[in-house]
Short mmCIF file of C-alpha atoms in Angstrom, two decimals:
data_model
loop_
_atom_site.label_atom_id
_atom_site.label_comp_id
_atom_site.label_asym_id
_atom_site.label_seq_id
_atom_site.Cartn_x
_atom_site.Cartn_y
_atom_site.Cartn_z
CA UNK A 1 -65.05 -57.55 -19.89
CA UNK A 2 -64.55 -55.24 -16.91
CA UNK A 3 -66.85 -52.73 -18.59
CA UNK A 4 -69.34 -55.37 -19.33
CA UNK A 5 -69.53 -56.08 -15.70
CA UNK A 6 -69.68 -52.20 -14.14
CA UNK A 7 -72.50 -51.75 -16.70
CA UNK A 8 -74.36 -54.97 -16.14
CA UNK A 9 -74.39 -53.59 -12.51
CA UNK A 10 -75.53 -50.15 -13.15
CA UNK A 11 -78.57 -51.50 -14.80
CA UNK A 12 -79.34 -54.24 -12.19
CA UNK A 13 -79.07 -51.56 -9.82
CA UNK A 14 -81.48 -49.29 -11.62
CA UNK A 15 -83.98 -52.29 -11.52
CA UNK A 16 -83.56 -53.32 -7.79
CA UNK A 17 -84.27 -49.90 -6.79
CA UNK A 18 -87.32 -48.94 -9.09
CA UNK A 19 -88.97 -52.35 -8.28
CA UNK A 20 -90.37 -51.82 -5.07
CA UNK A 21 -92.58 -48.91 -6.97
CA UNK A 22 -92.94 -50.77 -10.28
CA UNK A 23 -96.70 -51.33 -9.31
CA UNK A 24 -97.73 -47.90 -9.74
CA UNK A 25 -95.15 -46.36 -11.79
CA UNK A 26 -94.07 -47.08 -15.55
CA UNK A 27 -90.92 -48.96 -16.47
CA UNK A 28 -89.90 -48.79 -20.17
CA UNK A 29 -86.86 -49.89 -21.78
CA UNK A 30 -85.50 -48.67 -25.27
CA UNK A 31 -82.55 -50.06 -27.62
CA UNK A 32 -81.51 -47.57 -30.11
CA UNK A 33 -79.01 -48.18 -32.72
CA UNK A 34 -76.62 -45.47 -32.22
CA UNK A 35 -74.17 -43.54 -34.99
CA UNK A 36 -72.21 -41.25 -33.58
CA UNK A 37 -69.75 -37.96 -34.96
CA UNK A 38 -67.03 -37.10 -33.06
CA UNK A 39 -66.73 -33.29 -32.84
CA UNK A 40 -63.97 -31.09 -31.85
CA UNK A 41 -60.29 -30.35 -33.53
CA UNK A 42 -58.36 -32.90 -31.32
CA UNK A 43 -60.87 -35.58 -31.31
CA UNK A 44 -61.42 -35.40 -35.23
CA UNK A 45 -57.72 -35.14 -35.47
CA UNK A 46 -57.46 -38.89 -33.62
CA UNK A 47 -60.77 -40.05 -35.51
CA UNK A 48 -62.86 -37.99 -37.73
CA UNK A 49 -65.11 -40.73 -39.36
CA UNK A 50 -68.64 -41.38 -38.25
CA UNK A 51 -69.15 -44.38 -35.68
CA UNK A 52 -71.78 -46.33 -37.14
CA UNK A 53 -70.75 -49.46 -34.54
CA UNK A 54 -73.08 -48.12 -31.77
CA UNK A 55 -76.05 -48.74 -29.57
CA UNK A 56 -77.73 -47.20 -26.87
CA UNK A 57 -79.85 -48.69 -24.12
CA UNK A 58 -81.96 -46.92 -21.20
CA UNK A 59 -84.38 -48.05 -18.72
CA UNK A 60 -86.52 -45.21 -17.38
CA UNK A 61 -89.05 -45.01 -14.80
CA UNK A 62 -92.06 -42.91 -15.22
CA UNK A 63 -92.65 -40.71 -12.03
CA UNK A 64 -95.40 -39.22 -13.66
CA UNK A 65 -96.99 -38.80 -17.19
CA UNK A 66 -94.38 -36.15 -18.23
CA UNK A 67 -91.25 -37.02 -16.57
CA UNK A 68 -89.06 -40.09 -16.35
CA UNK A 69 -85.88 -41.24 -14.81
CA UNK A 70 -83.47 -43.63 -14.77
CA UNK A 71 -80.22 -45.12 -16.75
CA UNK A 72 -78.77 -44.53 -20.10
CA UNK A 73 -75.76 -46.63 -21.52
CA UNK A 74 -74.46 -46.29 -25.10
CA UNK A 75 -71.53 -48.02 -27.16
CA UNK A 76 -69.77 -46.66 -30.21
CA UNK A 77 -66.38 -47.83 -31.69
CA UNK A 78 -64.42 -45.13 -34.14
CA UNK A 79 -62.11 -46.28 -35.97
CA UNK A 80 -59.98 -44.97 -38.89
CA UNK A 81 -56.73 -46.07 -40.36
CA UNK A 82 -54.39 -43.72 -42.05
CA UNK A 83 -51.89 -44.90 -44.78
CA UNK A 84 -48.02 -45.22 -44.17
CA UNK A 85 -46.40 -41.94 -43.18
CA UNK A 86 -42.85 -41.57 -40.97
CA UNK A 87 -43.80 -40.09 -37.77
CA UNK A 88 -41.55 -38.17 -35.55
CA UNK A 89 -41.79 -39.11 -32.09
CA UNK A 90 -40.60 -36.82 -29.00
CA UNK A 91 -37.94 -39.37 -28.02
CA UNK A 92 -36.61 -38.51 -31.28
CA UNK A 93 -37.30 -41.76 -33.25
CA UNK A 94 -38.57 -41.68 -36.54
CA UNK A 95 -41.46 -44.44 -37.28
CA UNK A 96 -42.58 -45.33 -40.51
CA UNK A 97 -46.04 -47.16 -40.10
CA UNK A 98 -49.52 -47.43 -40.90
CA UNK A 99 -51.60 -45.97 -38.32
CA UNK A 100 -54.78 -47.42 -37.24
CA UNK A 101 -57.00 -45.43 -34.49
CA UNK A 102 -59.94 -46.82 -32.81
CA UNK A 103 -61.72 -45.63 -29.55
CA UNK A 104 -64.61 -47.14 -28.12
CA UNK A 105 -66.72 -45.07 -25.50
CA UNK A 106 -69.22 -46.60 -23.18
CA UNK A 107 -71.01 -43.50 -21.38
CA UNK A 108 -73.54 -44.52 -18.41
CA UNK A 109 -75.94 -41.74 -17.44
CA UNK A 110 -78.31 -41.34 -14.54
CA UNK A 111 -81.06 -39.35 -17.03
CA UNK A 112 -84.20 -37.79 -17.11
CA UNK A 113 -86.59 -37.30 -19.54
CA UNK A 114 -89.65 -34.73 -20.03
CA UNK A 115 -92.43 -35.72 -22.80
CA UNK A 116 -94.31 -32.87 -23.91
CA UNK A 117 -97.18 -34.81 -24.97
CA UNK A 118 -99.06 -38.03 -23.54
CA UNK A 119 -101.31 -38.58 -26.66
CA UNK A 120 -101.18 -38.45 -30.22
CA UNK A 121 -99.30 -40.02 -32.98
CA UNK A 122 -95.82 -38.21 -31.96
CA UNK A 123 -94.24 -37.96 -28.57
CA UNK A 124 -91.71 -35.64 -28.67
CA UNK A 125 -89.54 -35.00 -25.79
CA UNK A 126 -86.09 -33.72 -24.43
CA UNK A 127 -83.75 -35.06 -22.05
CA UNK A 128 -80.55 -34.53 -19.97
CA UNK A 129 -78.36 -37.04 -18.14
CA UNK A 130 -74.70 -36.98 -16.36
CA UNK A 131 -72.31 -39.88 -15.67
CA UNK A 132 -69.37 -41.45 -16.19
CA UNK A 133 -67.62 -42.47 -19.73
CA UNK A 134 -65.58 -46.02 -19.80
CA UNK A 135 -62.97 -45.09 -22.68
CA UNK A 136 -60.95 -47.54 -24.16
CA UNK A 137 -58.16 -46.02 -26.47
CA UNK A 138 -56.55 -48.10 -28.76
CA UNK A 139 -53.85 -47.35 -31.16
CA UNK A 140 -52.40 -49.55 -33.69
CA UNK A 141 -48.93 -48.85 -35.12
CA UNK A 142 -49.11 -51.29 -38.02
CA UNK A 143 -49.76 -54.70 -36.15
CA UNK A 144 -48.79 -53.77 -32.85
CA UNK A 145 -51.66 -52.64 -30.27
CA UNK A 146 -51.24 -49.71 -27.87
CA UNK A 147 -54.29 -49.62 -25.59
CA UNK A 148 -55.47 -47.99 -22.34
CA UNK A 149 -58.65 -47.65 -20.49
CA UNK A 150 -60.11 -44.65 -19.11
CA UNK A 151 -63.14 -43.46 -16.98
CA UNK A 152 -64.09 -40.09 -16.99
CA UNK A 153 -67.44 -37.66 -16.59
CA UNK A 154 -69.79 -37.45 -19.15
CA UNK A 155 -72.79 -35.38 -19.69
CA UNK A 156 -75.78 -35.76 -22.50
CA UNK A 157 -78.78 -33.96 -23.69
CA UNK A 158 -80.94 -35.23 -26.13
CA UNK A 159 -84.27 -34.70 -28.11
CA UNK A 160 -86.63 -37.07 -29.81
CA UNK A 161 -89.97 -38.42 -30.40
CA UNK A 162 -91.69 -41.58 -29.48
CA UNK A 163 -93.68 -43.08 -32.46
CA UNK A 164 -96.39 -45.07 -30.88
CA UNK A 165 -97.45 -48.55 -32.71
CA UNK A 166 -101.30 -47.83 -32.30
CA UNK A 167 -102.99 -45.15 -30.87
CA UNK A 168 -103.05 -46.56 -27.31
CA UNK A 169 -99.82 -48.52 -27.24
CA UNK A 170 -97.01 -47.81 -25.05
CA UNK A 171 -94.91 -49.66 -27.52
CA UNK A 172 -93.04 -47.47 -30.14
CA UNK A 173 -90.59 -46.40 -32.48
CA UNK A 174 -88.09 -43.91 -31.12
CA UNK A 175 -86.03 -41.29 -33.05
CA UNK A 176 -83.63 -38.84 -31.06
CA UNK A 177 -80.35 -37.27 -31.79
CA UNK A 178 -78.30 -36.05 -28.58
CA UNK A 179 -75.08 -34.08 -28.07
CA UNK A 180 -72.44 -36.16 -25.55
CA UNK A 181 -69.93 -33.85 -23.50
CA UNK A 182 -67.07 -36.16 -22.47
CA UNK A 183 -64.28 -34.41 -21.16
CA UNK A 184 -60.93 -36.01 -21.85
CA UNK A 185 -57.47 -35.32 -22.06
CA UNK A 186 -55.08 -37.90 -22.42
CA UNK A 187 -52.62 -39.97 -25.23
CA UNK A 188 -52.91 -36.09 -26.79
CA UNK A 189 -57.04 -36.31 -27.58
CA UNK A 190 -58.72 -33.44 -25.92
CA UNK A 191 -62.51 -33.90 -25.35
CA UNK A 192 -64.44 -36.92 -26.84
CA UNK A 193 -67.99 -34.87 -27.61
CA UNK A 194 -69.95 -35.98 -30.36
CA UNK A 195 -73.03 -35.66 -32.22
CA UNK A 196 -75.30 -38.64 -32.01
CA UNK A 197 -78.57 -40.26 -33.63
CA UNK A 198 -80.40 -42.97 -32.29
CA UNK A 199 -83.47 -45.13 -33.89
CA UNK A 200 -84.76 -47.97 -32.12
CA UNK A 201 -87.55 -49.59 -30.38
CA UNK A 202 -89.34 -48.40 -26.49
CA UNK A 203 -90.92 -51.28 -24.76
CA UNK A 204 -92.69 -50.76 -21.63
CA UNK A 205 -92.64 -53.21 -18.80
CA UNK A 206 -95.82 -52.88 -16.92
CA UNK B 1 -91.20 -59.34 -11.77
CA UNK B 2 -90.64 -61.77 -14.86
CA UNK B 3 -90.92 -58.78 -17.38
CA UNK B 4 -88.09 -57.43 -15.11
CA UNK B 5 -85.90 -60.43 -15.51
CA UNK B 6 -86.57 -60.59 -19.14
CA UNK B 7 -85.24 -57.02 -19.31
CA UNK B 8 -82.51 -57.24 -17.15
CA UNK B 9 -81.52 -60.25 -19.42
CA UNK B 10 -82.17 -58.36 -22.92
CA UNK B 11 -79.92 -55.50 -21.47
CA UNK B 12 -77.31 -57.64 -20.40
CA UNK B 13 -76.71 -59.94 -22.83
CA UNK B 14 -76.99 -56.77 -25.51
CA UNK B 15 -74.26 -54.86 -23.43
CA UNK B 16 -72.04 -58.21 -23.60
CA UNK B 17 -73.17 -58.47 -27.16
CA UNK B 18 -72.13 -55.09 -27.97
CA UNK B 19 -68.91 -54.70 -26.23
CA UNK B 20 -67.47 -58.02 -27.43
CA UNK B 21 -68.32 -58.17 -30.97
CA UNK B 22 -68.79 -54.69 -32.17
CA UNK B 23 -65.68 -53.74 -32.61
CA UNK B 24 -63.43 -53.36 -35.95
CA UNK B 25 -61.31 -55.84 -36.22
CA UNK B 26 -58.16 -53.61 -36.61
CA UNK B 27 -55.58 -56.33 -37.64
CA UNK B 28 -57.64 -58.27 -40.05
CA UNK B 29 -58.10 -54.42 -42.18
CA UNK B 30 -54.18 -54.89 -42.57
CA UNK B 31 -52.09 -56.63 -45.20
CA UNK B 32 -48.81 -58.08 -44.11
CA UNK B 33 -46.77 -55.01 -45.81
CA UNK B 34 -49.06 -52.96 -43.72
CA UNK B 35 -48.22 -54.46 -40.36
CA UNK B 36 -44.75 -53.71 -40.58
CA UNK B 37 -43.09 -51.14 -38.73
CA UNK B 38 -39.98 -49.55 -39.05
CA UNK B 39 -37.95 -47.38 -36.06
CA UNK B 40 -35.17 -45.78 -36.88
CA UNK B 41 -33.06 -43.43 -34.37
CA UNK B 42 -29.73 -41.66 -34.52
CA UNK B 43 -27.16 -39.57 -32.77
CA UNK B 44 -28.15 -35.90 -33.78
CA UNK B 45 -24.63 -34.91 -32.93
CA UNK B 46 -23.26 -36.83 -35.37
CA UNK B 47 -22.72 -35.61 -39.13
CA UNK B 48 -22.91 -38.41 -41.04
CA UNK B 49 -21.50 -36.65 -44.09
CA UNK B 50 -17.83 -37.16 -42.17
CA UNK B 51 -17.73 -40.70 -42.47
CA UNK B 52 -16.30 -42.33 -46.03
CA UNK B 53 -16.16 -46.06 -45.60
CA UNK B 54 -18.30 -48.84 -44.15
CA UNK B 55 -18.46 -52.64 -44.02
CA UNK B 56 -21.22 -54.60 -42.66
CA UNK B 57 -20.66 -57.83 -40.53
CA UNK B 58 -20.10 -61.06 -42.82
CA UNK B 59 -23.26 -62.67 -40.89
CA UNK B 60 -26.40 -62.24 -39.20
CA UNK B 61 -26.80 -62.03 -35.27
CA UNK B 62 -29.91 -64.50 -34.22
CA UNK B 63 -31.00 -63.38 -30.67
CA UNK B 64 -33.99 -65.29 -29.23
CA UNK B 65 -36.05 -64.15 -25.69
CA UNK B 66 -33.06 -61.75 -25.19
CA UNK B 67 -30.30 -64.25 -25.76
CA UNK B 68 -27.78 -64.52 -28.09
CA UNK B 69 -28.40 -67.71 -30.34
CA UNK B 70 -26.05 -68.17 -33.26
CA UNK B 71 -24.43 -66.28 -36.14
CA UNK B 72 -26.30 -67.07 -38.75
CA UNK B 73 -26.25 -66.56 -42.58
CA UNK B 74 -29.16 -67.79 -44.44
CA UNK B 75 -30.90 -66.62 -47.76
CA UNK B 76 -32.81 -63.80 -45.63
CA UNK B 77 -29.12 -62.74 -44.00
CA UNK B 78 -27.56 -62.51 -47.29
CA UNK B 79 -30.11 -60.84 -49.43
CA UNK B 80 -30.22 -58.23 -46.12
CA UNK B 81 -26.57 -57.36 -46.15
CA UNK B 82 -26.63 -57.02 -49.54
CA UNK B 83 -29.28 -54.85 -49.65
CA UNK B 84 -27.93 -52.80 -46.87
CA UNK B 85 -24.36 -52.61 -48.98
CA UNK B 86 -26.35 -51.22 -51.70
CA UNK B 87 -28.55 -48.28 -50.01
CA UNK B 88 -25.00 -47.19 -47.78
CA UNK B 89 -23.06 -47.15 -51.58
CA UNK B 90 -26.43 -45.31 -53.06
CA UNK B 91 -25.72 -42.66 -50.32
CA UNK B 92 -22.25 -42.25 -51.49
CA UNK B 93 -20.11 -44.44 -48.61
CA UNK B 94 -17.47 -46.48 -49.59
CA UNK B 95 -17.39 -50.08 -49.14
CA UNK B 96 -14.14 -51.11 -47.28
CA UNK B 97 -13.21 -54.31 -49.21
CA UNK B 98 -9.84 -54.60 -47.21
CA UNK B 99 -10.20 -56.79 -43.93
CA UNK B 100 -7.00 -55.49 -42.91
CA UNK B 101 -8.57 -51.86 -42.70
CA UNK B 102 -10.83 -50.54 -40.11
CA UNK B 103 -13.48 -48.44 -41.98
CA UNK B 104 -15.27 -45.48 -40.73
CA UNK B 105 -18.52 -47.31 -39.81
CA UNK B 106 -19.46 -50.35 -38.94
CA UNK B 107 -22.58 -52.32 -39.46
CA UNK B 108 -23.86 -55.00 -37.10
CA UNK B 109 -27.60 -56.78 -38.28
CA UNK B 110 -29.42 -58.73 -36.04
CA UNK B 111 -32.89 -60.92 -36.25
CA UNK B 112 -34.51 -60.79 -32.81
CA UNK B 113 -37.09 -63.34 -31.83
CA UNK B 114 -39.05 -63.05 -28.95
CA UNK B 115 -42.18 -65.63 -27.82
CA UNK B 116 -43.64 -63.53 -25.37
CA UNK B 117 -45.09 -60.28 -25.16
CA UNK B 118 -42.94 -57.70 -23.39
CA UNK B 119 -40.78 -54.67 -23.34
CA UNK B 120 -37.25 -55.12 -25.01
CA UNK B 121 -34.92 -52.10 -25.04
CA UNK B 122 -31.99 -51.88 -27.34
CA UNK B 123 -30.11 -51.11 -24.32
CA UNK B 124 -31.63 -54.62 -22.71
CA UNK B 125 -30.25 -56.80 -25.22
CA UNK B 126 -27.17 -55.15 -25.52
CA UNK B 127 -26.56 -54.67 -22.14
CA UNK B 128 -27.97 -57.40 -20.27
CA UNK B 129 -26.34 -60.16 -22.64
CA UNK B 130 -23.31 -58.61 -23.76
CA UNK B 131 -22.25 -57.70 -27.49
CA UNK B 132 -22.90 -60.43 -29.99
CA UNK B 133 -20.51 -59.09 -32.28
CA UNK B 134 -17.42 -58.63 -30.31
CA UNK B 135 -16.13 -55.22 -30.90
CA UNK B 136 -12.77 -57.24 -32.12
CA UNK B 137 -14.60 -58.20 -34.63
CA UNK B 138 -14.01 -54.35 -36.06
CA UNK B 139 -10.55 -54.08 -34.74
CA UNK B 140 -11.01 -52.89 -31.00
CA UNK B 141 -10.31 -55.43 -28.91
CA UNK B 142 -11.36 -54.82 -25.29
CA UNK B 143 -13.89 -52.06 -26.23
CA UNK B 144 -17.75 -52.08 -25.32
CA UNK B 145 -20.74 -50.69 -27.13
CA UNK B 146 -22.33 -47.43 -26.18
CA UNK B 147 -25.67 -46.11 -27.26
CA UNK B 148 -25.38 -41.99 -26.51
CA UNK B 149 -29.32 -41.56 -26.94
CA UNK B 150 -31.90 -43.39 -24.81
CA UNK B 151 -34.07 -45.73 -26.58
CA UNK B 152 -37.52 -46.09 -26.39
CA UNK B 153 -38.95 -49.76 -25.41
CA UNK B 154 -40.83 -51.32 -27.90
CA UNK B 155 -43.10 -54.34 -27.08
CA UNK B 156 -42.02 -57.43 -29.15
CA UNK B 157 -44.69 -60.13 -30.05
CA UNK B 158 -42.64 -61.75 -32.93
CA UNK B 159 -39.09 -61.06 -35.05
CA UNK B 160 -37.91 -58.16 -35.32
CA UNK B 161 -35.07 -57.07 -37.76
CA UNK B 162 -32.31 -54.73 -35.99
CA UNK B 163 -29.56 -53.02 -37.91
CA UNK B 164 -26.76 -51.16 -35.88
CA UNK B 165 -24.26 -48.48 -37.36
CA UNK B 166 -21.37 -48.08 -34.87
CA UNK B 167 -18.82 -44.80 -35.42
CA UNK B 168 -15.25 -47.06 -35.48
CA UNK B 169 -13.70 -43.55 -36.73
CA UNK B 170 -13.90 -42.09 -33.30
CA UNK B 171 -13.45 -44.86 -30.62
CA UNK B 172 -13.85 -43.55 -27.27
CA UNK B 173 -10.40 -44.22 -25.89
CA UNK B 174 -11.53 -43.21 -22.41
CA UNK B 175 -14.22 -45.38 -21.76
CA UNK B 176 -13.17 -47.95 -24.48
CA UNK B 177 -16.74 -47.64 -25.91
CA UNK B 178 -18.10 -47.60 -29.85
CA UNK B 179 -20.77 -45.27 -30.51
CA UNK B 180 -23.67 -46.73 -31.88
CA UNK B 181 -24.81 -43.44 -33.69
CA UNK B 182 -27.86 -45.10 -35.90
CA UNK B 183 -30.35 -47.64 -35.52
CA UNK B 184 -32.83 -49.27 -37.07
CA UNK B 185 -35.87 -51.70 -36.18
CA UNK B 186 -38.21 -53.15 -38.73
CA UNK B 187 -40.90 -55.15 -37.14
CA UNK B 188 -44.20 -57.44 -38.23
CA UNK B 189 -45.61 -59.84 -40.15
CA UNK B 190 -43.30 -61.24 -42.93
CA UNK B 191 -40.31 -59.42 -41.72
CA UNK B 192 -37.84 -62.12 -42.44
CA UNK B 193 -39.22 -62.83 -45.88
CA UNK B 194 -36.81 -62.58 -48.31
CA UNK B 195 -39.09 -61.14 -50.52
CA UNK B 196 -39.75 -58.36 -48.20
CA UNK B 197 -35.96 -57.40 -47.64
CA UNK B 198 -35.51 -54.25 -50.55
CA UNK B 199 -38.85 -52.93 -49.02
CA UNK B 200 -37.54 -53.03 -45.27
CA UNK B 201 -34.17 -51.72 -46.37
CA UNK B 202 -35.69 -48.93 -48.12
CA UNK B 203 -37.74 -47.94 -45.41
CA UNK B 204 -35.40 -47.89 -43.16
CA UNK B 205 -32.92 -45.66 -45.13
CA UNK B 206 -35.55 -43.46 -46.90
CA UNK B 207 -36.61 -42.11 -43.22
CA UNK B 208 -33.11 -41.44 -42.42
CA UNK B 209 -32.06 -38.53 -44.85
CA UNK B 210 -29.64 -37.07 -43.04
CA UNK B 211 -27.38 -40.28 -43.84
CA UNK B 212 -25.70 -39.09 -46.54
CA UNK B 213 -21.88 -38.90 -47.48
#
């Protein structure tokens, strides 16, 4: 719940800040489905399955016909269940358990995007972002839960295309891919880097 | 302005929705058997081959919310004592049936029932509330129990089975303590079902390969 409040406040701030110049500048919202594949041996030791439970949202403000800046957030739920094994713990105990490893990431980025073309059927773009990552580490030994919350830095780089619904429309489909660099070193898991694919819609607001 | 408000509501609503509902429900993806966890710990300085005989207490201690309630002997308790006896015999230990003779190993069984979420350690429930099996039961009047190794703490939300193995062969006469050389803990859904007794004892003993006469 705290994460929801924090993210909501971020988006609210972005909208308030950009309201003043709304009359002359373009604001667009994108809502995308987001699939995320964990990268790096440590992260993949914890969970190596691709997360198909994800969403990405952004509020970007057009500075000119090529550049947009704003905020972007995404959410992904990583989950993997390991069959029963005996684990030797550092305190000397042996634990026989089914292990369910889960992890939720909610990176919130200040982001800039550059569009190469303004007209045409395809509008390719690239983007860079930096921000913070709200991490929920949640591991289950059998039915017993151990969870911890962390806030870390996060960086992203992405590339994609916007496909307008019509020649002059600013509404469109969006297809993109991104690399998230997420430093992390807790609970025996080092770095939460991921490769992501997004698809969704872009909606202009003025 | 209306569009901005609309977008804000859409975003806030979406974020709230995904963070609250778009998660795999881990516990729903576990069977009762998969929910159970078995934890064992032993005194690594002990050679279990040095012991020959054992006996298990004739009933089970019931501990509720950290306090001793009673000694019980229901269907589950009798099945558990029988299964533990069988496991020990399979590992080469001899059941000492003569009550007048102190065996090398004494085994206490407890059912721990806790209705709250908190950290309960072995040290807490043994040390905080005394010994639920008086060491006199094992022939050591005036003795206490001693755990030579630090136990981790585990959060209890339901029943747990606890099995403690005491070294009756080598009582510490200077401190009047009986050394607990092995403990086993089982937790999870259905832990007190009679039908799960064999699975529980096998799990505890199979991961304790060092326990062999």
